[in-house]
């Protein structure tokens, strides 16, 4: 019998604690597949966030550091500066990356730190039970925006790819989604390209993945998947925002 | 050969001698010479100097570098050290070795830029959240700024407890002769726990502070507590001066101890049997130094009375008096002498 689909070797056998339909599972798999394909599991250090992915150290088979909330890019900087030949990536949610860790995010990008940042945008604080995130859409109801986010009193959503692409430091910035097979394939290509930029050019790369949080959106997995396409993508357009090396995929 | 150096620079040079791989800093008076020295000299020694975007980032970079198994360091002064507390708690919780330097200035808030000793509680009692300790060193000279930095790296690696050099604006800024050719030896320890890429290892290494099961976290905390108890038994370190026949013992650390020593000399020349106990480490606190027969201790600090609480605990029922200045004011030799005389003249001696 021929195996045509299996769990990436860079992902452990532990059962994910993620909810059904959660984008984290897809994102983990993509990173795992890329680690396998590039053969880098043995030379990679992952820095994982505070958020629903806090226990990703049990899922990634590479070495892992668990960072304080928002500090993953600083921790990754410390690792990469000591181990420039190793592959270092941070994996962060939107509260982690775009609220409490905004300064760390921007300055790691400004320095063009040779790391890869995988950014999970699910427009909500998942782990703490569904509060407003910096990426929560205008009008979106959350625990702390019970009448819908009012941008005039609660601020406008941060568009991280757009913000970071104004900077000179980053080499590659792309936003992808995890709602359809085609989008997931594109996301895989982007993640692989991001790691390749780091490995071949020592460059900073950033991939935003639009993900569903069915539990805190109060939706079924199917409804949540549909919302990624119907509400998130129109506000957070997919595409490459910056690419200064133009390495061809698969190299 | 002895040469004239600033305390902050001697400390930085000793860190490079110790093999520090990374220094992550952020400017603040009165410690900035450390960052400036590192920027100039660490890259030449094969290390990394990085000016971070904040003290929070700097300490988290230390977490990353230390977690990867390298000697890492950051320095700041009081307000910046407050910002580092989150990271320090994580570093302690992950049992990572590193050296953190606090060249103390006066607080609270922005306070002032002159020397102070008002961060004793923060350094010795916790500062960040959770049950944890730091190895806390109290240099009283430029030579000790250098020596204790080497020892701090050694002991921190050995014990896997983060170390803090608790200095002050005077000791950091003053120039003294220092012998950089006679520093303590460097001790190296294997770090099989480091998250530095698996290489040939079968199992991945994880640097983590999260334990969701209370039983598990309690066990980890208790295990660490045992290590702290061993450190208390093994690491207490202090200096005594004229204590053999002393009736009144002045006790002070860092720059205060140097001024107190002059007051002790002055008291002796007036026929008062005074002595000095100078803690060289503040955690573990040198409790054993205070187990003696003495009429009174006089604790001298540049704060409103912080170390004095530990002196009272260590001294059992013995009489403990306090004299301190704050706000960036130095303790005054004559005022210390007057307090010694007052205690002496109270008749019960
Ligand atoms: C300093 C600090 N503040 C707050 C928290 C509580 N907290 C844990 S996870 C989280 C939000 C996580 O949301 P996000 O980054 O969007 O990730 P998600 O759970 O959605 O994947 C917060 C606020 C914390 N652990 N530490
Ligand atoms: S709460 Fe949301 S982000 Fe967290 S695991 Fe569940 S679906 Fe995923």
Coordinates of C-alpha atoms and ligand atoms in Angstrom, one line a residue:
Chain A
X1 CA 0.0 0.0 0.0
X2 CA 1.3 3.4 -0.9
X3 CA 1.2 6.2 1.7
X4 CA -0.1 9.3 0.0
X5 CA -0.8 11.5 3.1
X6 CA 0.8 11.4 6.5
X7 CA 1.6 13.4 9.5
X8 CA 4.8 15.5 9.1
X9 CA 7.8 14.0 10.9
X10 CA 8.4 17.4 12.5
X11 CA 5.1 17.2 14.3
X12 CA 4.8 15.0 17.3
X13 CA 2.3 12.2 18.0
X14 CA 0.6 14.2 20.8
X15 CA -3.0 14.9 20.2
X16 CA -3.6 18.6 19.5
X17 CA -5.7 20.4 22.1
X18 CA -7.1 22.8 19.4
X19 CA -10.8 23.0 18.9
X20 CA -12.4 21.4 15.8
X21 CA -12.0 23.8 12.8
X22 CA -9.2 25.9 14.5
X23 CA -6.7 27.4 12.2
X24 CA -3.8 26.6 14.5
X25 CA -3.9 22.9 13.5
X26 CA -3.6 23.8 9.8
X27 CA -0.8 26.3 10.5
X28 CA 1.2 23.7 12.6
X29 CA 0.9 21.2 9.8
X30 CA 2.1 23.7 7.2
X31 CA 5.2 24.6 9.3
X32 CA 5.8 20.8 10.0
X33 CA 5.6 19.9 6.3
X34 CA 8.0 22.7 5.4
X35 CA 10.5 21.6 8.1
X36 CA 10.3 18.1 6.7
X37 CA 10.8 19.2 3.1
X38 CA 13.7 21.5 3.9
X39 CA 15.2 18.8 6.2
X40 CA 15.7 21.4 9.0
X41 CA 14.0 19.9 12.0
X42 CA 17.4 19.1 13.6
X43 CA 18.7 22.7 13.2
X44 CA 15.5 24.6 14.0
X45 CA 14.6 26.5 17.2
X46 CA 10.9 27.4 17.5
X47 CA 9.8 30.2 19.8
X48 CA 6.1 29.8 20.7
X49 CA 3.7 32.4 22.1
X50 CA 1.3 32.9 24.9
X51 CA -2.1 32.2 23.4
X52 CA -3.8 29.0 22.3
X53 CA -0.5 27.9 20.7
X54 CA 1.2 28.1 24.1
X55 CA 1.7 24.3 24.2
X56 CA 3.1 24.1 20.7
X57 CA 6.3 23.0 22.4
X58 CA 4.6 19.6 22.7
X59 CA 3.7 19.5 19.0
X60 CA 6.9 20.7 17.2
X61 CA 9.6 18.1 17.2
X62 CA 12.4 20.7 16.9
X63 CA 13.9 22.5 19.9
X64 CA 11.4 25.0 21.4
X65 CA 11.3 28.0 23.7
X66 CA 8.1 29.2 25.3
X67 CA 8.3 33.0 25.3
X68 CA 6.4 35.5 27.6
X69 CA 3.3 37.1 26.0
X70 CA 4.4 39.1 23.0
X71 CA 8.1 38.7 23.5
X72 CA 8.8 35.9 21.0
X73 CA 10.6 38.1 18.4
X74 CA 13.0 39.3 21.2
X75 CA 13.6 35.8 22.4
X76 CA 14.1 34.6 18.7
X77 CA 16.6 37.5 18.3
X78 CA 18.6 36.3 21.3
X79 CA 18.7 32.7 19.9
X80 CA 19.5 33.8 16.3
X81 CA 22.3 36.1 17.3
X82 CA 24.0 33.3 19.1
X83 CA 23.2 30.6 16.5
X84 CA 23.3 32.4 13.1
X85 CA 23.5 29.1 11.3
X86 CA 20.3 27.7 12.9
X87 CA 16.8 28.2 11.7
X88 CA 14.7 30.3 14.1
X89 CA 11.0 31.0 13.8
X90 CA 8.4 32.6 16.1
X91 CA 4.8 31.5 16.0
X92 CA 2.4 34.1 17.4
X93 CA -1.3 35.0 17.6
X94 CA -2.7 38.5 17.0
X95 CA -2.9 39.6 20.6
X96 CA 0.6 38.3 21.2
X97 CA 2.1 39.9 18.0
X98 CA 0.1 43.0 17.4
X99 CA -0.9 44.2 20.9
X100 CA 1.4 43.4 23.8
X101 CA 4.3 42.5 21.5
X102 CA 4.0 45.3 18.9
X103 CA 7.3 46.9 19.8
X104 CA 9.1 43.5 19.7
X105 CA 7.5 42.7 16.3
X106 CA 8.3 46.1 14.7
X107 CA 11.9 46.2 15.9
X108 CA 12.8 42.7 15.0
X109 CA 11.5 43.5 11.5
X110 CA 13.4 46.8 11.5
X111 CA 16.7 45.0 12.3
X112 CA 16.0 42.6 9.5
X113 CA 16.6 39.8 12.1
X114 CA 17.3 36.6 10.3
X115 CA 14.1 34.9 11.6
X116 CA 10.8 33.8 10.3
X117 CA 7.6 35.0 11.9
X118 CA 4.4 33.0 11.5
X119 CA 1.5 35.2 12.4
X120 CA -1.9 33.6 13.2
X121 CA -4.6 36.3 12.7
X122 CA -8.0 35.0 14.0
X123 CA -9.3 38.5 14.9
X124 CA -9.7 37.5 18.5
X125 CA -8.0 36.5 21.8
X126 CA -8.6 32.8 21.7
X127 CA -7.0 31.5 24.8
X128 CA -8.5 33.9 27.2
X129 CA -12.0 33.2 25.9
X130 CA -12.8 35.6 23.1
X131 CA -11.9 39.2 23.9
X132 CA -11.3 42.0 21.3
X133 CA -7.9 41.7 19.6
X134 CA -6.0 44.5 17.7
X135 CA -7.2 42.7 14.5
X136 CA -10.9 42.4 15.5
X137 CA -13.0 43.8 12.6
X138 CA -15.1 46.9 13.0
X139 CA -18.5 45.9 14.3
X140 CA -17.3 42.4 15.4
X141 CA -18.8 41.3 18.7
X142 CA -16.4 39.9 21.3
X143 CA -16.5 39.5 25.0
X144 CA -15.0 43.0 25.4
X145 CA -16.7 44.6 22.5
X146 CA -20.2 43.2 23.3
X147 CA -21.9 45.8 21.0
X148 CA -19.5 45.3 18.2
X149 CA -16.0 46.9 17.9
X150 CA -16.5 50.7 17.6
X151 CA -13.3 51.9 15.9
X152 CA -13.9 55.5 17.2
X153 CA -13.6 54.4 20.8
X154 CA -11.8 51.1 20.5
X155 CA -9.4 51.8 17.7
X156 CA -9.1 50.5 14.1
X157 CA -7.7 47.1 13.3
X158 CA -4.0 46.8 12.7
X159 CA -3.0 45.6 9.3
X160 CA 0.4 44.1 10.2
X161 CA 1.5 43.1 6.7
X162 CA 0.7 46.6 5.4
X163 CA 2.5 48.2 8.3
X164 CA 5.6 46.1 8.2
X165 CA 5.9 46.5 4.4
X166 CA 6.7 50.2 4.8
X167 CA 9.9 49.1 6.5
X168 CA 13.3 48.5 4.9
X169 CA 14.3 45.6 7.2
X170 CA 12.0 42.8 6.1
X171 CA 12.8 40.8 3.0
X172 CA 9.5 38.9 2.5
X173 CA 6.0 39.6 3.7
X174 CA 2.9 37.7 2.6
X175 CA -0.6 37.3 3.8
X176 CA -2.4 34.0 3.2
X177 CA -5.6 32.3 4.3
X178 CA -6.4 28.8 5.5
X179 CA -10.0 28.6 4.4
X180 CA -9.9 26.7 1.1
X181 CA -7.6 24.0 -0.3
X182 CA -6.2 26.5 -2.8
X183 CA -5.5 29.1 -0.1
X184 CA -3.9 26.4 2.1
X185 CA -1.6 25.4 -0.8
X186 CA -0.6 29.0 -1.4
X187 CA 0.0 29.4 2.3
X188 CA 2.3 26.3 2.3
X189 CA 4.3 27.9 -0.6
X190 CA 4.6 31.1 1.4
X191 CA 5.7 29.4 4.6
X192 CA 8.3 27.5 2.6
X193 CA 9.5 30.6 0.8
X194 CA 9.8 32.4 4.2
X195 CA 12.0 29.7 5.6
X196 CA 14.0 29.6 2.5
X197 CA 14.7 33.3 2.6
X198 CA 16.0 32.9 6.2
X199 CA 18.2 29.9 5.3
X200 CA 19.6 31.2 2.1
X201 CA 19.8 35.0 2.7
X202 CA 19.7 35.3 6.5
X203 CA 16.7 37.5 5.9
X204 CA 13.6 38.4 8.0
X205 CA 10.4 36.9 6.6
X206 CA 6.8 37.3 7.8
X207 CA 3.8 35.2 6.9
X208 CA 0.3 36.1 8.1
X209 CA -2.2 33.4 8.1
X210 CA -5.9 34.3 8.3
X211 CA -7.4 31.6 10.6
X212 CA -10.7 30.6 12.0
X213 CA -11.5 30.5 15.7
X214 CA -14.9 28.8 15.6
X215 CA -15.2 28.5 19.4
X216 CA -14.9 32.2 20.2
X217 CA -16.6 33.4 17.1
X218 CA -19.6 31.3 18.2
X219 CA -19.8 29.4 14.9
X220 CA -19.6 25.9 13.6
X221 CA -16.3 25.0 11.9
X222 CA -17.9 25.3 8.5
X223 CA -19.4 28.8 9.3
X224 CA -16.1 29.9 10.7
X225 CA -14.2 28.8 7.6
X226 CA -16.7 30.7 5.5
X227 CA -16.3 33.8 7.6
X228 CA -12.5 33.8 6.8
X229 CA -13.4 34.2 3.1
X230 CA -16.5 36.5 3.4
X231 CA -15.3 38.9 6.2
X232 CA -11.6 38.6 6.8
X233 CA -10.2 38.5 3.3
X234 CA -12.1 41.6 2.1
X235 CA -10.5 43.5 5.1
X236 CA -7.2 41.8 5.0
X237 CA -6.4 41.3 1.4
X238 CA -4.2 38.3 0.5
X239 CA -0.9 38.7 -1.4
X240 CA 2.7 39.5 -1.3
X241 CA 3.5 42.8 0.4
X242 CA 7.2 42.8 0.1
X243 CA 9.7 40.6 -1.6
X244 CA 13.2 42.0 -2.1
X245 CA 15.0 38.7 -2.8
X246 CA 12.6 37.1 -5.2
X247 CA 13.9 33.6 -4.6
X248 CA 12.0 31.1 -6.7
X249 CA 9.9 28.6 -4.8
X250 CA 11.3 25.1 -4.5
X251 CA 14.9 26.1 -4.8
Chain B
X1 CA 49.2 45.3 36.1
X2 CA 46.8 47.6 37.8
X3 CA 45.1 50.3 35.8
X4 CA 42.6 53.1 36.5
X5 CA 39.1 52.2 35.4
X6 CA 35.5 53.2 35.9
X7 CA 33.4 50.6 37.8
X8 CA 31.0 50.2 34.9
X9 CA 33.9 49.6 32.5
X10 CA 35.7 47.2 34.7
X11 CA 32.4 45.2 35.0
X12 CA 32.0 45.2 31.3
X13 CA 35.6 44.2 30.7
X14 CA 35.3 41.3 33.2
X15 CA 32.1 40.1 31.5
X16 CA 34.0 39.9 28.2
X17 CA 36.8 38.1 30.0
X18 CA 34.1 35.7 31.3
X19 CA 33.2 34.8 27.8
X20 CA 29.9 36.6 27.6
X21 CA 28.5 35.9 24.1
X22 CA 25.7 38.6 24.1
X23 CA 25.0 41.9 25.7
X24 CA 21.5 43.4 25.2
X25 CA 21.1 46.9 26.6
X26 CA 19.1 50.1 26.6
X27 CA 20.5 53.5 27.6
X28 CA 19.8 54.8 31.1
X29 CA 22.0 56.8 33.5
X30 CA 24.1 55.8 35.5
X31 CA 24.9 52.5 33.7
X32 CA 25.3 53.6 30.2
X33 CA 29.1 53.1 30.2
X34 CA 28.5 49.4 30.3
X35 CA 26.6 49.4 27.0
X36 CA 29.1 51.8 25.5
X37 CA 32.0 49.6 26.5
X38 CA 30.3 46.5 25.2
X39 CA 29.4 48.2 21.9
X40 CA 33.0 49.0 21.3
X41 CA 34.8 45.9 22.7
X42 CA 32.4 42.9 22.6
X43 CA 32.2 42.5 18.8
X44 CA 36.0 42.4 18.6
X45 CA 35.9 39.5 21.1
X46 CA 33.6 37.6 18.9
X47 CA 30.4 38.5 20.8
X48 CA 27.2 40.3 20.0
X49 CA 26.2 43.8 21.2
X50 CA 22.7 44.8 20.6
X51 CA 20.8 47.9 21.6
X52 CA 17.3 46.7 22.2
X53 CA 14.1 48.7 21.7
X54 CA 13.3 48.5 25.5
X55 CA 14.5 46.8 28.6
X56 CA 11.7 44.4 28.2
X57 CA 13.1 43.3 24.9
X58 CA 16.6 43.2 26.2
X59 CA 15.8 40.8 29.0
X60 CA 13.8 38.6 26.6
X61 CA 16.8 38.5 24.3
X62 CA 18.8 37.3 27.3
X63 CA 16.2 34.6 27.8
X64 CA 16.7 33.5 24.2
X65 CA 20.5 33.6 24.3
X66 CA 20.7 31.9 27.7
X67 CA 18.1 29.3 26.6
X68 CA 20.3 28.5 23.7
X69 CA 23.1 27.8 26.1
X70 CA 25.2 31.0 25.9
X71 CA 26.5 33.4 28.5
X72 CA 24.3 36.4 28.2
X73 CA 23.9 39.6 30.0
X74 CA 22.0 42.8 30.3
X75 CA 22.4 45.9 32.4
X76 CA 20.2 48.8 33.4
X77 CA 19.4 51.1 36.2
X78 CA 16.4 51.1 38.6
X79 CA 13.5 52.2 36.3
X80 CA 14.8 49.8 33.6
X81 CA 15.2 47.0 36.0
X82 CA 11.5 47.4 36.9
X83 CA 10.7 46.8 33.3
X84 CA 12.8 43.7 33.2
X85 CA 11.0 42.0 36.1
X86 CA 8.6 40.0 33.8
X87 CA 11.6 38.6 31.9
X88 CA 13.6 37.9 35.1
X89 CA 10.6 35.9 36.4
X90 CA 10.5 33.8 33.2
X91 CA 14.3 33.3 33.3
X92 CA 14.2 32.1 36.9
X93 CA 11.1 29.9 36.1
X94 CA 13.0 28.3 33.2
X95 CA 16.2 27.8 35.4
X96 CA 18.3 29.8 33.0
X97 CA 21.7 31.3 33.9
X98 CA 22.5 34.9 33.1
X99 CA 23.8 38.1 34.6
X100 CA 21.7 41.2 35.1
X101 CA 23.3 44.4 36.3
X102 CA 21.5 47.1 38.3
X103 CA 23.5 50.2 38.8
X104 CA 21.0 51.6 41.2
X105 CA 19.6 55.2 41.1
X106 CA 17.0 56.8 43.4
X107 CA 13.3 55.9 43.0
X108 CA 10.4 55.5 43.1
X109 CA 9.2 56.5 39.6
X110 CA 11.7 58.4 37.6
X111 CA 13.3 59.4 40.9
X112 CA 16.7 60.8 40.3
X113 CA 20.0 59.9 38.6
X114 CA 22.1 59.9 41.7
X115 CA 23.2 56.7 43.5
X116 CA 20.9 54.8 45.7
X117 CA 20.3 51.4 47.3
X118 CA 16.6 51.4 47.3
X119 CA 16.1 48.4 45.0
X120 CA 17.2 45.9 47.6
X121 CA 13.7 44.5 48.1
X122 CA 13.2 44.2 44.4
X123 CA 16.5 42.3 43.9
X124 CA 16.4 40.1 47.0
X125 CA 12.7 39.5 47.7
X126 CA 11.5 38.8 44.1
X127 CA 10.5 41.8 42.0
X128 CA 8.7 39.8 39.5
X129 CA 5.9 37.3 40.1
X130 CA 6.3 33.9 41.6
X131 CA 8.5 32.0 44.0
X132 CA 12.0 32.6 42.8
X133 CA 15.4 34.0 43.9
X134 CA 18.3 35.6 42.2
X135 CA 22.0 35.3 43.3
X136 CA 22.6 38.9 44.3
X137 CA 26.1 40.4 44.5
X138 CA 27.0 43.6 46.2
X139 CA 30.3 45.1 44.9
X140 CA 31.9 47.8 47.0
X141 CA 34.8 48.7 44.8
X142 CA 35.8 48.8 41.1
X143 CA 37.9 45.6 41.7
X144 CA 34.8 43.9 43.0
X145 CA 32.7 45.1 40.1
X146 CA 35.1 43.1 37.9
X147 CA 35.6 40.1 40.2
X148 CA 32.0 39.6 41.1
X149 CA 31.0 39.7 37.5
X150 CA 33.2 36.7 36.8
X151 CA 31.9 34.9 39.9
X152 CA 28.3 35.8 38.9
X153 CA 28.7 34.1 35.6
X154 CA 30.3 31.0 37.2
X155 CA 27.8 30.6 39.9
X156 CA 24.8 31.3 37.7
X157 CA 25.9 28.6 35.3
X158 CA 26.6 26.2 38.1
X159 CA 23.4 26.7 40.0
X160 CA 21.1 27.6 37.0
X161 CA 19.9 30.6 39.0
X162 CA 20.0 34.0 37.3
X163 CA 22.5 36.4 39.0
X164 CA 22.2 40.1 39.7
X165 CA 25.0 42.5 40.3
X166 CA 23.4 45.1 42.6
X167 CA 25.7 48.1 42.3
X168 CA 25.0 51.8 42.6
X169 CA 25.7 55.0 40.7
X170 CA 28.8 55.8 42.7
X171 CA 30.5 52.4 42.4
X172 CA 29.6 52.4 38.7
X173 CA 30.9 55.8 37.9
X174 CA 34.0 56.1 40.2
X175 CA 37.5 55.3 39.0
X176 CA 39.9 53.2 41.0
X177 CA 42.9 51.0 40.4
X178 CA 41.9 47.6 39.3
X179 CA 43.9 44.5 38.4
X180 CA 42.3 42.9 35.4
X181 CA 45.1 40.3 35.1
X182 CA 44.1 38.7 38.4
X183 CA 40.4 38.0 37.9
X184 CA 38.8 34.8 39.3
X185 CA 39.1 31.7 37.1
X186 CA 36.4 31.0 34.5
X187 CA 34.4 27.8 35.3
X188 CA 32.5 26.2 32.4
X189 CA 29.6 23.9 32.8
X190 CA 27.9 21.6 30.2
X191 CA 24.4 22.7 29.2
X192 CA 22.7 19.6 27.8
X193 CA 19.4 21.3 28.4
X194 CA 20.0 24.1 25.9
X195 CA 17.5 24.6 23.0
X196 CA 20.1 25.1 20.3
X197 CA 18.8 22.9 17.5
X198 CA 18.6 19.1 18.2
X199 CA 21.6 18.1 16.1
X200 CA 22.1 14.5 16.9
X201 CA 19.9 14.6 20.1
X202 CA 17.0 12.1 20.0
X203 CA 14.6 14.3 22.1
X204 CA 13.9 17.9 21.6
X205 CA 14.8 20.4 24.3
X206 CA 12.2 22.7 25.6
X207 CA 12.7 25.9 27.5
X208 CA 9.4 26.5 29.3
X209 CA 7.8 28.0 32.4
X210 CA 4.3 26.7 31.9
X211 CA 2.9 23.9 34.1
X212 CA -0.9 23.7 33.9
X213 CA -1.2 20.9 36.4
X214 CA -0.9 22.4 39.9
X215 CA 0.6 19.2 41.3
X216 CA 3.3 19.4 38.7
X217 CA 4.1 23.1 39.2
X218 CA 4.2 22.6 42.9
X219 CA 6.7 19.8 42.5
X220 CA 8.9 22.0 40.2
X221 CA 8.7 24.9 42.7
X222 CA 9.6 22.6 45.6
X223 CA 12.6 21.1 43.7
X224 CA 13.8 24.6 43.0
X225 CA 13.3 25.5 46.7
X226 CA 15.7 22.7 47.6
X227 CA 18.3 24.2 45.4
X228 CA 17.7 27.6 47.1
X229 CA 18.2 25.9 50.5
X230 CA 21.5 24.4 49.3
X231 CA 22.6 27.8 48.0
X232 CA 21.8 29.4 51.4
X233 CA 24.0 26.8 53.1
X234 CA 26.9 27.1 50.7
X235 CA 27.0 30.6 49.2
X236 CA 26.7 33.1 52.1
X237 CA 29.5 35.6 51.6
X238 CA 30.5 38.6 53.8
X239 CA 33.5 40.6 55.0
X240 CA 34.2 41.5 58.6
X241 CA 36.3 44.4 59.9
X242 CA 37.3 44.8 63.5
X243 CA 34.5 42.6 64.7
X244 CA 36.5 40.4 67.1
X245 CA 35.9 42.5 70.2
X246 CA 33.2 44.8 68.8
X247 CA 30.2 45.8 70.9
X248 CA 28.6 47.8 68.2
X249 CA 28.6 46.4 64.7
X250 CA 27.8 48.5 61.8
X251 CA 26.5 46.6 58.8
X252 CA 26.2 47.9 55.3
X253 CA 26.8 46.8 51.7
X254 CA 28.3 48.4 48.6
X255 CA 29.2 52.0 48.7
X256 CA 27.6 52.5 52.1
X257 CA 29.9 49.9 53.6
X258 CA 33.0 51.9 52.5
X259 CA 31.7 55.0 54.2
X260 CA 30.6 53.0 57.2
X261 CA 34.1 51.6 57.5
X262 CA 35.6 55.1 57.8
X263 CA 33.1 55.8 60.6
X264 CA 34.1 52.6 62.4
X265 CA 37.7 53.7 62.2
X266 CA 36.7 57.1 63.7
X267 CA 34.8 55.4 66.5
X268 CA 37.8 53.2 67.3
X269 CA 40.0 56.3 67.6
X270 CA 37.5 57.6 70.2
X271 CA 37.8 54.3 72.1
X272 CA 34.5 52.8 71.0
X273 CA 34.7 49.1 70.1
X274 CA 33.0 49.3 66.8
X275 CA 33.2 46.8 63.9
X276 CA 31.7 46.3 60.4
X277 CA 29.9 43.4 58.7
X278 CA 29.7 43.9 54.9
X279 CA 27.5 41.4 53.0
X280 CA 29.2 40.6 49.7
X281 CA 26.2 38.6 48.6
X282 CA 22.7 39.8 49.5
X283 CA 20.9 36.6 48.4
X284 CA 21.6 34.3 49.9
X285 CA 21.8 36.7 52.8
X286 CA 24.8 36.1 55.1
X287 CA 22.6 35.2 58.1
X288 CA 25.4 33.3 59.8
X289 CA 27.4 36.6 60.1
X290 CA 24.9 37.9 62.6
X291 CA 24.9 34.9 65.0
X292 CA 27.1 36.5 67.7
X293 CA 27.1 38.2 71.0
X294 CA 26.9 41.9 70.4
X295 CA 25.1 44.8 72.1
X296 CA 23.8 46.4 69.0
X297 CA 23.9 46.4 65.2
X298 CA 23.6 49.6 63.2
X299 CA 22.4 49.0 59.7
X300 CA 23.4 51.7 57.2
X301 CA 21.8 52.0 53.8
X302 CA 21.0 54.5 51.1
X303 CA 17.3 53.7 51.4
X304 CA 14.6 54.1 54.0
X305 CA 15.5 50.7 55.5
X306 CA 15.4 47.6 53.4
X307 CA 18.3 45.3 54.2
X308 CA 17.7 46.1 57.9
X309 CA 14.7 43.8 57.8
X310 CA 17.0 40.9 56.9
X311 CA 19.5 42.0 59.6
X312 CA 16.7 41.9 62.2
X313 CA 15.7 38.4 61.1
X314 CA 19.2 37.2 61.2
X315 CA 20.1 38.9 64.5
X316 CA 17.5 37.1 66.5
X317 CA 16.5 39.2 69.4
X318 CA 19.6 41.5 69.3
X319 CA 19.1 45.2 69.1
X320 CA 19.2 46.6 65.5
X321 CA 19.2 50.3 64.8
X322 CA 19.0 51.9 61.4
X323 CA 20.5 54.9 59.7
X324 CA 19.9 55.8 56.1
X325 CA 19.8 58.5 53.5
X326 CA 17.8 58.4 50.3
X327 CA 16.8 60.3 47.2
X328 CA 20.3 60.1 45.8
X329 CA 22.0 61.4 49.0
X330 CA 25.1 59.5 50.2
X331 CA 25.2 58.3 53.8
X332 CA 27.5 60.6 55.8
X333 CA 30.5 59.4 57.8
X334 CA 29.9 61.9 60.6
X335 CA 26.3 61.0 60.9
X336 CA 27.1 57.3 61.2
X337 CA 29.8 58.1 63.8
X338 CA 27.2 60.2 65.8
X339 CA 24.8 57.3 65.7
X340 CA 27.5 54.9 67.0
X341 CA 28.3 57.3 69.8
X342 CA 24.6 57.8 70.7
X343 CA 24.1 54.0 71.0
X344 CA 27.4 53.8 72.9
X345 CA 26.5 56.6 75.3
X346 CA 23.0 55.2 76.1
X347 CA 24.6 53.6 79.2
X348 CA 23.7 50.0 78.6
X349 CA 27.1 49.5 77.0
Ligands
LIG1 C1 1.5 39.5 30.4 C2 0.3 38.7 30.1 N1 -0.9 39.4 29.9 C3 -2.0 38.7 29.6 C4 -1.9 37.3 29.6 C5 -3.2 36.5 29.3 N2 -3.3 36.0 28.0 C6 -3.0 34.7 27.7 S1 -3.3 34.3 26.1 C7 -3.8 35.9 25.7 C8 -4.3 36.3 24.4 C9 -3.9 35.4 23.3 O1 -4.5 35.8 22.1 P1 -3.8 35.7 20.7 O2 -2.4 36.2 20.8 O3 -4.7 36.4 19.7 O4 -3.7 34.1 20.4 P2 -4.9 33.0 20.2 O5 -5.2 32.5 21.6 O6 -6.0 33.7 19.6 O7 -4.2 32.0 19.4 C10 -3.8 36.7 26.9 C11 -4.2 38.1 26.9 C12 -0.7 36.7 29.8 N3 -0.6 35.4 29.8 N4 0.4 37.4 30.1
LIG2 S1 -10.2 28.9 21.1 FE1 -10.1 29.5 19.0 S2 -7.9 29.8 18.6 FE2 -8.1 28.6 20.5 S3 -8.0 26.5 20.0 FE3 -10.1 27.0 20.0 S4 -10.6 27.6 17.9 FE4 -8.4 27.6 18.1

